[in-house]
Coordinates of C-alpha atoms and ligand atoms in Angstrom, one line a residue:
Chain A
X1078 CA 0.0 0.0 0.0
X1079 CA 1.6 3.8 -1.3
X1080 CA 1.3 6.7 1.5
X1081 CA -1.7 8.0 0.1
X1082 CA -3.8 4.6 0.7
X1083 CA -2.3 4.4 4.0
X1084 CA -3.6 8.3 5.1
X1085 CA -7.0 7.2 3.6
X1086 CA -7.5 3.9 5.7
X1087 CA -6.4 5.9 8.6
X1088 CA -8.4 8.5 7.5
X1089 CA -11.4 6.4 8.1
X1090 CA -10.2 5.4 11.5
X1091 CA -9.5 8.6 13.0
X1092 CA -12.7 10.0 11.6
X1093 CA -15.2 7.4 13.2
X1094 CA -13.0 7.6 16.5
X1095 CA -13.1 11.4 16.6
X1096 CA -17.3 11.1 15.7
X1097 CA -17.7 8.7 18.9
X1098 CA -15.4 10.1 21.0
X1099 CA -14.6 13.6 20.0
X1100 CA -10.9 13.4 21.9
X1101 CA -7.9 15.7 21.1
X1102 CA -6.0 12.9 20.0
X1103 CA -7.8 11.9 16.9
X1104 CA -7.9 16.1 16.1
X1105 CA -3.8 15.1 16.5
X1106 CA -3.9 12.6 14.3
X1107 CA -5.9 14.8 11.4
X1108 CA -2.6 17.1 11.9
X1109 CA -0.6 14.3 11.1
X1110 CA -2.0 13.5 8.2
X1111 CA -2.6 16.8 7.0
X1112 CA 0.7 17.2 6.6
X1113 CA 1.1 14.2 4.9
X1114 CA -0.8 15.3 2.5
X1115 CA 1.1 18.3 1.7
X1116 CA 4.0 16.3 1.9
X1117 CA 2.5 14.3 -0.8
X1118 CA 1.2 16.5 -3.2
X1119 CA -2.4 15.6 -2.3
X1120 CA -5.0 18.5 -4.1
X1121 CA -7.6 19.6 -1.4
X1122 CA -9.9 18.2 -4.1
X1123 CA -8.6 14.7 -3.5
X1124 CA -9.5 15.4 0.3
X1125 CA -12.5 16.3 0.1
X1126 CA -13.1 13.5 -1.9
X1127 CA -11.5 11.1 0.7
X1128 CA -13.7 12.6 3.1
X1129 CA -16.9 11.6 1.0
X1130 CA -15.8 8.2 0.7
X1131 CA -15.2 7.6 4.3
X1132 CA -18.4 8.8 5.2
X1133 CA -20.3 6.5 3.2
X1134 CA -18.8 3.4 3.9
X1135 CA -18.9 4.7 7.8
X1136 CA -22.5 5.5 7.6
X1137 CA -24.2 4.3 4.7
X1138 CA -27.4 5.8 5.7
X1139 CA -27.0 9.5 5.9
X1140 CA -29.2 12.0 4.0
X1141 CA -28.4 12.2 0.5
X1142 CA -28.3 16.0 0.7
X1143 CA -25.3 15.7 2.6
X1144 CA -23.9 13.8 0.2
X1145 CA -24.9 16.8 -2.5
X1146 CA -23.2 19.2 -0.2
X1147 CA -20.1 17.3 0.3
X1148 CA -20.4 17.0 -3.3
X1149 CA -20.4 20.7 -3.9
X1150 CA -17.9 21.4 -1.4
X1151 CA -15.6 19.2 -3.8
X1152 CA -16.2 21.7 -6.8
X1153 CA -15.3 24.5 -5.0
X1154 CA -12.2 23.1 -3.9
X1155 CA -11.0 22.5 -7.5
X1156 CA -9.2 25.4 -8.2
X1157 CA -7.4 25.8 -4.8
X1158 CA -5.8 22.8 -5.8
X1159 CA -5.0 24.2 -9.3
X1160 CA -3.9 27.3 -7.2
X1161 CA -1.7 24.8 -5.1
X1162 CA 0.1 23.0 -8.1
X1163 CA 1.3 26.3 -9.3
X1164 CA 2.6 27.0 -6.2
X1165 CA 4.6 24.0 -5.7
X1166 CA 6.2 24.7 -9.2
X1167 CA 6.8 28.2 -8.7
X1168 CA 8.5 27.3 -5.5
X1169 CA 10.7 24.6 -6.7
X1170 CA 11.4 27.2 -9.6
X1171 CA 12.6 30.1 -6.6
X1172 CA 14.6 27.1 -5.3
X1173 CA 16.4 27.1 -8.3
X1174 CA 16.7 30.6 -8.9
X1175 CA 18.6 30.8 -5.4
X1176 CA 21.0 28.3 -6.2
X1177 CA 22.2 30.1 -9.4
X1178 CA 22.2 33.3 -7.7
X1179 CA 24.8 32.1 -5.3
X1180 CA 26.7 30.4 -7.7
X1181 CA 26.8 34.0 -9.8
X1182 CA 27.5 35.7 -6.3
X1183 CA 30.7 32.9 -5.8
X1184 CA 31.1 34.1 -9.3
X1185 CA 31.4 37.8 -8.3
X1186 CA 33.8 37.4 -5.3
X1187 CA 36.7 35.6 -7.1
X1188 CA 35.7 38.2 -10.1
X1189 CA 36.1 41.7 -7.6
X1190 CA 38.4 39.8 -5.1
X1191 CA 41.0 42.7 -3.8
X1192 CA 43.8 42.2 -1.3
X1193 CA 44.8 44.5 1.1
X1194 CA 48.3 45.8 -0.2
X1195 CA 51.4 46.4 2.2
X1196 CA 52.2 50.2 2.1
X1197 CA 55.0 51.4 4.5
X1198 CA 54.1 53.1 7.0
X1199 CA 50.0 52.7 6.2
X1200 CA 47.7 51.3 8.1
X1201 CA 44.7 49.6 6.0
X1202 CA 41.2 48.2 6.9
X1203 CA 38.3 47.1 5.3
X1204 CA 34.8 45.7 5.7
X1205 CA 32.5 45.4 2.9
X1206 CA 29.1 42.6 3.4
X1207 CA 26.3 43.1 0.9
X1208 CA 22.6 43.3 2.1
X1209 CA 21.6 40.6 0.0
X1210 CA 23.4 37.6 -1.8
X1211 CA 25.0 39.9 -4.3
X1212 CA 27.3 43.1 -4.1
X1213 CA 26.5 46.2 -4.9
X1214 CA 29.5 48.1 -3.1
X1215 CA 32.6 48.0 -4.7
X1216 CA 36.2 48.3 -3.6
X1217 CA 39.8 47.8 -4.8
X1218 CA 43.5 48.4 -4.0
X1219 CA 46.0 48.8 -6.1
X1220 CA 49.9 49.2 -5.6
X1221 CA 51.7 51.4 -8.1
X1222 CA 55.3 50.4 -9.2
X1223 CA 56.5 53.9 -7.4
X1224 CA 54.5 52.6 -4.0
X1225 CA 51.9 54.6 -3.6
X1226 CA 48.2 52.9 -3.2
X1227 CA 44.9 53.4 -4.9
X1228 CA 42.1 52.9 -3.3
X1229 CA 38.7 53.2 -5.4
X1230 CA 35.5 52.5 -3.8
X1231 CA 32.1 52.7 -5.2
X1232 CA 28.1 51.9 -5.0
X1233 CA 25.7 51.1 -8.0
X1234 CA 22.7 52.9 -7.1
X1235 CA 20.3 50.0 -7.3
X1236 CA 20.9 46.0 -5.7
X1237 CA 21.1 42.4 -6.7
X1238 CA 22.4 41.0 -10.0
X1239 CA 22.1 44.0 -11.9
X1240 CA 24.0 46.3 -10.0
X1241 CA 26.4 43.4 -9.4
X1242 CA 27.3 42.8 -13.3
X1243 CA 27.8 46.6 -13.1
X1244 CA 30.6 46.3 -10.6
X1245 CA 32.7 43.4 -13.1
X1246 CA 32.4 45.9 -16.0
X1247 CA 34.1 48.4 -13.8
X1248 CA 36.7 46.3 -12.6
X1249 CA 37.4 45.1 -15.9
X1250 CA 37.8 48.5 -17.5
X1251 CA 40.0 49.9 -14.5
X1252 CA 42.2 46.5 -15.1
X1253 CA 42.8 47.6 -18.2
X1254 CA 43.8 51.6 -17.7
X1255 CA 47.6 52.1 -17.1
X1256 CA 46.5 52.7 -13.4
X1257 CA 50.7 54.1 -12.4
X1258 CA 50.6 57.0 -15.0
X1259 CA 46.8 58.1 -14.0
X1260 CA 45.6 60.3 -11.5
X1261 CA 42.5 59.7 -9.8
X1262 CA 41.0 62.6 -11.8
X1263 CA 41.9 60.8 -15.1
X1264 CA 40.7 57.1 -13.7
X1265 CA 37.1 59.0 -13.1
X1266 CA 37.1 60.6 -16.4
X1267 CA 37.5 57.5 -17.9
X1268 CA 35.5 55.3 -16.3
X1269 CA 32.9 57.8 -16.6
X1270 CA 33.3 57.4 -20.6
X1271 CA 32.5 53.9 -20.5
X1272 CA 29.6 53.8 -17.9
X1273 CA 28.6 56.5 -20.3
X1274 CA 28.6 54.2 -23.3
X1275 CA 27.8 50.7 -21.5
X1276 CA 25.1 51.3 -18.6
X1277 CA 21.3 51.4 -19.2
X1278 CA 20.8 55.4 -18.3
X1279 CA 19.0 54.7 -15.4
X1280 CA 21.6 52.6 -13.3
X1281 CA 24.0 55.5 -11.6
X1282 CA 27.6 54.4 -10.3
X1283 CA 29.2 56.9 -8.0
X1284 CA 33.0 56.4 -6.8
X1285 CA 35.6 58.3 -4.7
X1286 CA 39.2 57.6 -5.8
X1287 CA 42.2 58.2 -4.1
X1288 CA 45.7 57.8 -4.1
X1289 CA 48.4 58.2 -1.6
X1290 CA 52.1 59.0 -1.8
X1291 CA 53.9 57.5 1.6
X1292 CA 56.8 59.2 0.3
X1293 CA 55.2 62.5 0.4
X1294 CA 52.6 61.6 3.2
X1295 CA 50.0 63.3 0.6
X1296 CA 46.5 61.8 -0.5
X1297 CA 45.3 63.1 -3.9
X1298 CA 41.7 62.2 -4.5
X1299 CA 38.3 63.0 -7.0
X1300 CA 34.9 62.4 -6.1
X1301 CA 32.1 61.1 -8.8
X1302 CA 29.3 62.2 -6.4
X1303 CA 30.0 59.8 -3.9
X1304 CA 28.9 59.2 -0.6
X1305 CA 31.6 62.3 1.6
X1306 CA 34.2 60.5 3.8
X1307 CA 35.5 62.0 6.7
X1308 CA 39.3 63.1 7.3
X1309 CA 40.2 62.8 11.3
X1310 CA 43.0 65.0 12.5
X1311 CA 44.5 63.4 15.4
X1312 CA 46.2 66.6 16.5
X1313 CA 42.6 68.4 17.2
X1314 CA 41.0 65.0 17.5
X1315 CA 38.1 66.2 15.1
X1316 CA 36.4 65.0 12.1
X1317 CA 35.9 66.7 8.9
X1318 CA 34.0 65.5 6.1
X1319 CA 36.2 65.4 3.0
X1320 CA 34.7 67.5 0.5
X1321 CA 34.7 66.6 -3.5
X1322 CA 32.6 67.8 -6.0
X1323 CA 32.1 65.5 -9.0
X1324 CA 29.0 64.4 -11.1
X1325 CA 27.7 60.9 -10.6
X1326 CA 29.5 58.0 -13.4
X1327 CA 27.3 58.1 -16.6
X1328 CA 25.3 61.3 -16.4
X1329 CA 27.3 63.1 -19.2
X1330 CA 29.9 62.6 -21.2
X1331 CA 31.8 65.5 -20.6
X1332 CA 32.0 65.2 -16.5
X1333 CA 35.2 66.9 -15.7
X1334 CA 36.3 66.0 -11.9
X1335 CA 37.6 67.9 -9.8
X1336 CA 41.7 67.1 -8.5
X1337 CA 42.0 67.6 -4.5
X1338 CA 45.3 66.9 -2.3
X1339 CA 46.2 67.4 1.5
X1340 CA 48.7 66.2 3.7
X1341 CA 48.0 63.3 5.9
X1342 CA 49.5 64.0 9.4
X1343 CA 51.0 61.4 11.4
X1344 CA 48.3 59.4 13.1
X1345 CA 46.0 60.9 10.8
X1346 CA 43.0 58.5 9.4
X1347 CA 41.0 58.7 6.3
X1348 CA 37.6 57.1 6.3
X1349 CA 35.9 55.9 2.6
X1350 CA 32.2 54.6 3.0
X1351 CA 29.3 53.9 1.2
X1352 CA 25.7 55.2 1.7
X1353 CA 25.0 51.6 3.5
X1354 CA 27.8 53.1 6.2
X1355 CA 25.8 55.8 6.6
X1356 CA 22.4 54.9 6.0
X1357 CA 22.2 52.6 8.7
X1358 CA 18.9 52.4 10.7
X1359 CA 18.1 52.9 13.8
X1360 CA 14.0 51.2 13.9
X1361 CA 12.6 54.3 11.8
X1362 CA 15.1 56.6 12.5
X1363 CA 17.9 56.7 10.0
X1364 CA 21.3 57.3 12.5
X1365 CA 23.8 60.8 11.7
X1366 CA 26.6 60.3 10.5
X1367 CA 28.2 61.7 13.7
X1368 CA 27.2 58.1 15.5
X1369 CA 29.5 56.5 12.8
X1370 CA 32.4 58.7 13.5
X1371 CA 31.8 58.6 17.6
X1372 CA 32.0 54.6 17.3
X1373 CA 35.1 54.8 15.4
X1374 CA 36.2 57.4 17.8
X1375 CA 35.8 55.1 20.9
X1376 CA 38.2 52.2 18.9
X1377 CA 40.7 54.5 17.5
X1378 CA 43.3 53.3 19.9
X1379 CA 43.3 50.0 18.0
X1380 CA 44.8 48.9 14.6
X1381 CA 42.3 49.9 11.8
X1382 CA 40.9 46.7 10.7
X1383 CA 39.8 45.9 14.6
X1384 CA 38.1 49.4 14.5
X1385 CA 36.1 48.5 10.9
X1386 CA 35.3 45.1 12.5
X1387 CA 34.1 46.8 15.4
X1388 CA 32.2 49.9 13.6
X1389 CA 30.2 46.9 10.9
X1390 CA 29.3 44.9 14.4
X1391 CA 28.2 47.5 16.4
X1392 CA 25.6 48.5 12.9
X1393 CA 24.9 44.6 12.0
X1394 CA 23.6 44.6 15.6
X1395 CA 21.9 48.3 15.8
X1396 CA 19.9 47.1 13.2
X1397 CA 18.8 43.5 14.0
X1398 CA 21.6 41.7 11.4
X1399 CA 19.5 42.8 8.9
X1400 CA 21.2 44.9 6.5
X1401 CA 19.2 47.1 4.5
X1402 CA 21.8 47.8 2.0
X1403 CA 25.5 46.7 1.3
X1404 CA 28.0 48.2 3.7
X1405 CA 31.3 49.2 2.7
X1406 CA 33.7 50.6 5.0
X1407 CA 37.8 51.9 4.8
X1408 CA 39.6 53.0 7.0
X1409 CA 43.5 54.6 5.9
X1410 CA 46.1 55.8 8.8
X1411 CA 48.9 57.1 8.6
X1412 CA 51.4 55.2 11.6
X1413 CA 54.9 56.9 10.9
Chain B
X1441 CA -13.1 6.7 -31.3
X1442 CA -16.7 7.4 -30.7
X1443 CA -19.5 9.5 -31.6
X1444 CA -18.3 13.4 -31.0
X1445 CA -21.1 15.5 -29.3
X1446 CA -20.4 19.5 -30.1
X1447 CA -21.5 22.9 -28.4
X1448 CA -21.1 26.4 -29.8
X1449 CA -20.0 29.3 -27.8
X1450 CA -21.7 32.2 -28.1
X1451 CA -22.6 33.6 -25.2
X1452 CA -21.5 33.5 -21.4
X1453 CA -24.3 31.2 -20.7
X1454 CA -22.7 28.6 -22.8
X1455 CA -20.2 28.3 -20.8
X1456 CA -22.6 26.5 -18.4
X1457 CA -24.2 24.4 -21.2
X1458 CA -20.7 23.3 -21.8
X1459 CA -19.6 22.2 -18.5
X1460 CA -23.0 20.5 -18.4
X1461 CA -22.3 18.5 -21.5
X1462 CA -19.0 17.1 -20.5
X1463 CA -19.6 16.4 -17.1
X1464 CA -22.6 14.3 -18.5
X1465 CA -20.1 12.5 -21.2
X1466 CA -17.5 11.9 -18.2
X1467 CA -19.7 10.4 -16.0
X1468 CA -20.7 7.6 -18.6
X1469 CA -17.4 7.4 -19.2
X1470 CA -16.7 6.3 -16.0
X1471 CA -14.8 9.2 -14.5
X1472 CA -14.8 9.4 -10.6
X1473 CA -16.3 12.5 -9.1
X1474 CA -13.3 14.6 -8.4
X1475 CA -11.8 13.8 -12.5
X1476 CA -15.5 14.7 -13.1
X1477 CA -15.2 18.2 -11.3
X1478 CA -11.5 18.5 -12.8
X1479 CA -13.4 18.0 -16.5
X1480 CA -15.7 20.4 -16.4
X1481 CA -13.2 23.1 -14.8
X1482 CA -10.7 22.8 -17.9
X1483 CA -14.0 23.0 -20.3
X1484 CA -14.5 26.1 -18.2
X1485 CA -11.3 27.9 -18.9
X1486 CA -11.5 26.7 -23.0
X1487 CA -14.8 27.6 -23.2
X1488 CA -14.1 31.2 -21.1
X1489 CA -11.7 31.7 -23.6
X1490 CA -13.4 31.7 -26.9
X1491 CA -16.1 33.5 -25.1
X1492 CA -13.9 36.4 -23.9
X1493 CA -11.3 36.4 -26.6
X1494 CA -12.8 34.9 -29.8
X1495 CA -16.2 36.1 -29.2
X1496 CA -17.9 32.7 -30.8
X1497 CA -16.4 29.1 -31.1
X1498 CA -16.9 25.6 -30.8
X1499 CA -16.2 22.9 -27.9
X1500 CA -16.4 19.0 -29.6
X1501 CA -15.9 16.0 -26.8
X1502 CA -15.2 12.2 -28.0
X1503 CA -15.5 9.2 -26.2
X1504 CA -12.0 7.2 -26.2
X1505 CA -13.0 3.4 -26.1
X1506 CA -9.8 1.4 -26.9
X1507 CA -9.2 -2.2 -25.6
X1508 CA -6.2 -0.5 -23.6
X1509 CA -7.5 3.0 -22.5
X1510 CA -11.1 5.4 -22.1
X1511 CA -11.1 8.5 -21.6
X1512 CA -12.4 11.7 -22.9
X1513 CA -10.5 14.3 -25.4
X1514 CA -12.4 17.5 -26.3
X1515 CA -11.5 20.1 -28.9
X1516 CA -11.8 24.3 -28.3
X1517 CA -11.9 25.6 -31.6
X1518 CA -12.4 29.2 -32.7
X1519 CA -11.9 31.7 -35.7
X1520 CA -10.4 34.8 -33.5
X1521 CA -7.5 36.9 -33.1
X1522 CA -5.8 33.7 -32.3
X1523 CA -2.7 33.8 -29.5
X1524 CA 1.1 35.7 -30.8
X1525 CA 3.0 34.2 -28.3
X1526 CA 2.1 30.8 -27.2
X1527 CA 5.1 29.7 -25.1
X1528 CA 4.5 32.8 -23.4
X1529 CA 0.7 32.2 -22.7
X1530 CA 2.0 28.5 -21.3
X1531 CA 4.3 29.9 -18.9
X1532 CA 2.4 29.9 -15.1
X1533 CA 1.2 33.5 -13.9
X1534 CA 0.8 34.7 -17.4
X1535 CA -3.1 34.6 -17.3
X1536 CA -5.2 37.5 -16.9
X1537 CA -8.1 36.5 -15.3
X1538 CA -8.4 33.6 -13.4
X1539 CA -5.3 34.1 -10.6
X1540 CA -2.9 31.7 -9.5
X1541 CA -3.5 28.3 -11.0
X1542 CA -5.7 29.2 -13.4
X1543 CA -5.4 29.6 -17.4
X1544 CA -4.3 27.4 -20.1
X1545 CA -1.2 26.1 -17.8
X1546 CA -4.5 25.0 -15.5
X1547 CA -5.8 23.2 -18.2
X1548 CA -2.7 21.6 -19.2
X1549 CA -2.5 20.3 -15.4
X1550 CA -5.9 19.2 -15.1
X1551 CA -5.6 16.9 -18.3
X1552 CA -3.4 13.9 -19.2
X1553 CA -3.2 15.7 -22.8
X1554 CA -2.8 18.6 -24.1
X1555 CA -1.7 20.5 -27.5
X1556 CA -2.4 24.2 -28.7
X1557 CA -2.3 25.1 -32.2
X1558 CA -2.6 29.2 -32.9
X1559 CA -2.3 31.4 -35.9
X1560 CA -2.7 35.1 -35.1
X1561 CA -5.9 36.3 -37.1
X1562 CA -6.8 32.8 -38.2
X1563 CA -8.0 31.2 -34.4
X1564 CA -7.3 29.1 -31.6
X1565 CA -7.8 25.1 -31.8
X1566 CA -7.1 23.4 -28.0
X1567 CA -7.0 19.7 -28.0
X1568 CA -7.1 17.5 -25.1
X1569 CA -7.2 14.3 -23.5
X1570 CA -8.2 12.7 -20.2
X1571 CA -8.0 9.2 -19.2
X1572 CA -10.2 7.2 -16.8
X1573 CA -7.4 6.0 -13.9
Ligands
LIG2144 N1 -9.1 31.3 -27.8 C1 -8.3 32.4 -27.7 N2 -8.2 33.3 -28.7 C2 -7.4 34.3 -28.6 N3 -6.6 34.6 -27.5 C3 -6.6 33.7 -26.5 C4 -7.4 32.6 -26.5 N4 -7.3 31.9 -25.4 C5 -6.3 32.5 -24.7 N5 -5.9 33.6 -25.4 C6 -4.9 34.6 -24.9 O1 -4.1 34.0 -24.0 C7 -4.1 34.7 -22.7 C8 -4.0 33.7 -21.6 O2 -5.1 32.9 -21.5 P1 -5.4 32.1 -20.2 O3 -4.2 31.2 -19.9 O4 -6.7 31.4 -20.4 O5 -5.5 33.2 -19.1 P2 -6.5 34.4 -18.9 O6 -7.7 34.1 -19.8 O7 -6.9 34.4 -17.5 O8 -5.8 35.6 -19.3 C9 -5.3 35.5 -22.7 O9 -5.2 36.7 -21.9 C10 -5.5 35.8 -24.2 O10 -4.8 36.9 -24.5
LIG2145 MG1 -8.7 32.2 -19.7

C-alpha cells in the first residue's frame, strides 16, 4: 500500500473515532495527516473527496443532501488545488533561482576579489558585506610600481544582479587603464566614458578615488558624487568631512572631476564609506553620521581593521543583522 | 473513437451548457467525481476563452474506447485573433483573469493531454485528452 492509501484507511479510522469520542487525540492525528498530504502533493480536491468516501462506507445511511453538499464542497475546492500546483512549481522554480544566484555571487567574489596591499608606513582596513546575496559596493586596491596605493570604492545605485554585473564591468575597465601614470582625476574621467557608453541610463555608479604618496605623506583624491568620507585630524581630534565635488558616473559625457590633495599628518586617518555606512537604521530613525564617526572614535586606539570590524558589528547589531543595504567601509592611517 | 457531441459558444451562458455537456459524457465514461469536477473546470477555462477572446467558437468532446484506455478528449476551436505568443501564454502566472493556478497552464494540469495550435488572425484550436485511472 503507497502513503496515500495508507492516510486514507487511517483516515477512516480517525474520523469514526473522533465522531464517537470527539478526543484531542484523533484532532492530532488529522494534523498528522494533514501534513502528509502536503508532503505528498495531495490537491484539497482529493481530500474532500477522501472525506466523501469515508463517510459513506462509515455511515451508509446519511441523507443524500449531505452527500450533494459534500459533493459541492468538492467543486469549490478545485481550483485551490489548481492554485496549489502552481505553487509547488513556482517554488521549486525560486529554489532554483537561489542556487544560481549564489553560484553567480561565488562568481562575483573571485571576479572583484582585492587584497589589502602592504604600504610602509600605512595602516589599512576594510569591511564590505552586501545586504543581500550579491554586491552592490565596490572596492579595490592597487599598488603602483613607485609605492603609492589606490584605493577606489564605489556603490551602483540600485541592488542584486544588476548592480552586481555593473561592478565586473568596472573592474574590468580599471584593469585595463595604465593605473601608475593616471591620476585619480583621469581614472574618473575614464571610467565615466565607459559607464557612459555601457550602462542602461537609469543605473548611476558613483566612486571616490584616491591615491596616496607614503613618500610624500600626501593623498590626492576625485569624487564622482559619492557618498563624503570624513578626514580625522589626530592633532585636534576632530572629524571633517572630506569635500569633493564630482558628477555621478554616466550622467554626461563631458564630466570633468575635480583634482584635490592634502597632507596626511601622522596618526591621521582617512575614512571611505558607502551610503549603506551611513544609511544605517536605527528602527525608523535613520542614524547621523556623527554616531558613525563617535564609534570609530571610541576604537581608534586599536589597529584599523579591529576598528572596521568593530564599527560593521556594532551597525549589524543596531539594526537586528538585517542589513538594508550593502555596507562598505575603509579606514586609511597614517602610523609613521 | 466514438460518436463526437459539439456545443457552440456564443454567449457566457454557454459556458454553463458546456460544462453540463461534458460532465454528462464523463460520468458515462466512468470518471470518478473529483476527474468529473476537474473536466468540467478545464471546459471552463477553454470555453471562457473563446467567449472572452474569440467572441464565438466551438467545444467538440469524443469518447475514447480502446481495448487498452477510455477516456475523454475534447477540442476548443475558434476563428479569433488567435494567440502571438504561445510559449508565453503557457508559462504559469501569465493569465489575466483567473489568478494563481488558473489559465491554459491550469488546463494543461488538469488533463493527461494537451496541444495548442494558434495562428494570429486565423484562431485558436485546444485539443485535449483525459483518461479514466
Ligand atoms: N481562444 C483564444 N483566442 C485568442 N486569444 C486567446 C485565446 N485563449 C487565450 N488567449 C490569450 O491567452 C491569454 C492567456 O489565456 P489564459 O491562460 O486562459 O489566461 P486568462 O484568460 O486568465 O488571461 C489570454 O489573456 C488571451 O490573450
Ligand atoms: Mg482564460
Amino acid at each position: 500500500m503507497d502513503v496515500v492509501n495508507l492516510d486514507a484507511a487511517n483516515y477512516k479510522d480517525l474520523l469514526k473515532r473522533y465522531i464517537d469520542t470527539r478526543d484531542e487525540q484523533s484532532l492530532y492525528g488529522a494534523e498528522q495527516i494533514s501534513k502528509s498530504f502536503i508532503k505528498n502533493n495531495v490537491p484539497p480536491e482529493e481530500i474532500v473527496n477522501l472525506h466523501i468516501q469515508a463517510l459513506a462506507e462509515l455511515y451508509p445511511n446519511l441523507s443524500e443532501k449531505t452527500g450533494h453538499s459534500m459533493n459541492f464542497l468538492l467543486e469549490t475546492m478545485i481550483s485551490y488545488g489548481m492554485a496549489h500546483q502552481e505553487y509547488q512549481t513556482l517554488r521549486e522554480k525560486q529554489l532554483e533561482l537561489k542556487t544560481e544566484i549564489s553560484v553567480a555571487a561565488g562568481m562575483q567574489e573571485t571576479l572583484l576579489a582585492t587584497t589589502k596591499p602592504k604600504i610602509e608606513g600605512l595602516d589599512i582596513g576594510v569591511v564590505s558585506v552586501p545586504a543581500h546575496q550579491m554586491n552592490g559596493d565596490y572596492h579595490h586596491f592597487i599598488k603602483g610600481r613607485d609605492g603609492s596605493l589606490g584605493v577606489a570604492i564605489a556603490d551602483v545605485v540600485g541592488k542584486g544582479v544588476p548592480a552586481a554585473l555593473c561592478m565586473s564591468m568596472i573592474k574590468y575597465s580599471m584593469d585595463s587603464f595604465p593605473e601608475e601614470s593616471m591620476s585619480p582625476k583621469a581614472i574618473l574621467e575614464n571610467l565615466n566614458r565607459v559607464v557612459e557608453r555601457n550602462v542602461d541610463p537609469s543605473m548611476f555608479i558613483t566612486m571616490f578615488y584616491a591615491q596616496y604618496m607614503p613618500s610624500e605623506h600626501k593623498l590626492r583624491y576625485s569624487s564622482a558624487g559619492h557618498e563624503p568620507g570624513f578626514y580625522y585630524h589626530k592633532k585636534e581630534d576632530a572629524f571633517k568631512e572630506i569635500e569633493a565635488n564630482g558628477l555621478v558616473l554616466g550622467v554626461s559625457s563631458e564630466s570633468n572631476y575635480e583634482r584635490y590633495e592634502r597632507y596626511v599628518e601622522k596618526g591621521d586617518m582617512v575614512i571611505l564609506l558607502t551610503d549603506g555606512v551611513t544609511e544605517c537604521r536605527d528602527g525608523d530613525r535613520f542614524i547621523e553620521s556623527e554616531e558613525v564617526l563617535e564609534v570609530i572614535k571610541s576604537y581608534a586606539h586599536l589597529p584599523v581593521q579591529k576598528i572596521v570590524d568593530h564599527v560593521y558589528k556594532h551597525f549589524e547589531r543596531l539594526q537586528n543583522f538585517q542589513l538594508r543595504d550593502d555596507f562598505t567601509l575603509i579606514i586609511l592611517r597614517r602610523e609613521v | 473513437m466514438g460518436l463526437q457531441s459539439c456545443i457552440n459558444i456564443n454567449k457566457e451562458w454557454d459556458i454553463v451548457g458546456a460544462r453540463q455537456m461534458g460532465r454528462d459524457i464523463a460520468k458515462k465514461i466512468g470518471f470518478g467525481t473529483v476527474d468529473q469536477a476537474r473536466i468540467a473546470t478545464a471546459i471552463s477555462e477553454l470555453a471562457r476563452n473563446i467567449y472572452l477572446y474569440a467572441e464565438t467558437g466551438q467545444i467538440c468532446f469524443e469518447v475514447i474506447d480502446t481495448i487498452n484506455q477510455k477516456g475523454i478528449s475534447m477540442i476548443a476551436v475558434d476563428s479569433g485573433p488567435g494567440i502571438r505568443d504561445i510559449s508565453q501564454v503557457m508559462e504559469d502566472g501569465y493569465s489575466t483573469s483567473g489568478g494563481l493556478g488558473a489559465g491554459l497552464p491550469g488546463v494543461k494540469r488538469l488533463m493527461d493531454e494537451f496541444d495548442i495550435k494558434s495562428e494570429e488572425g486565423k484562431g485558436t484550436e485546444v485539443r485535449s485528452i483525459k483518461y479514466v485511472r
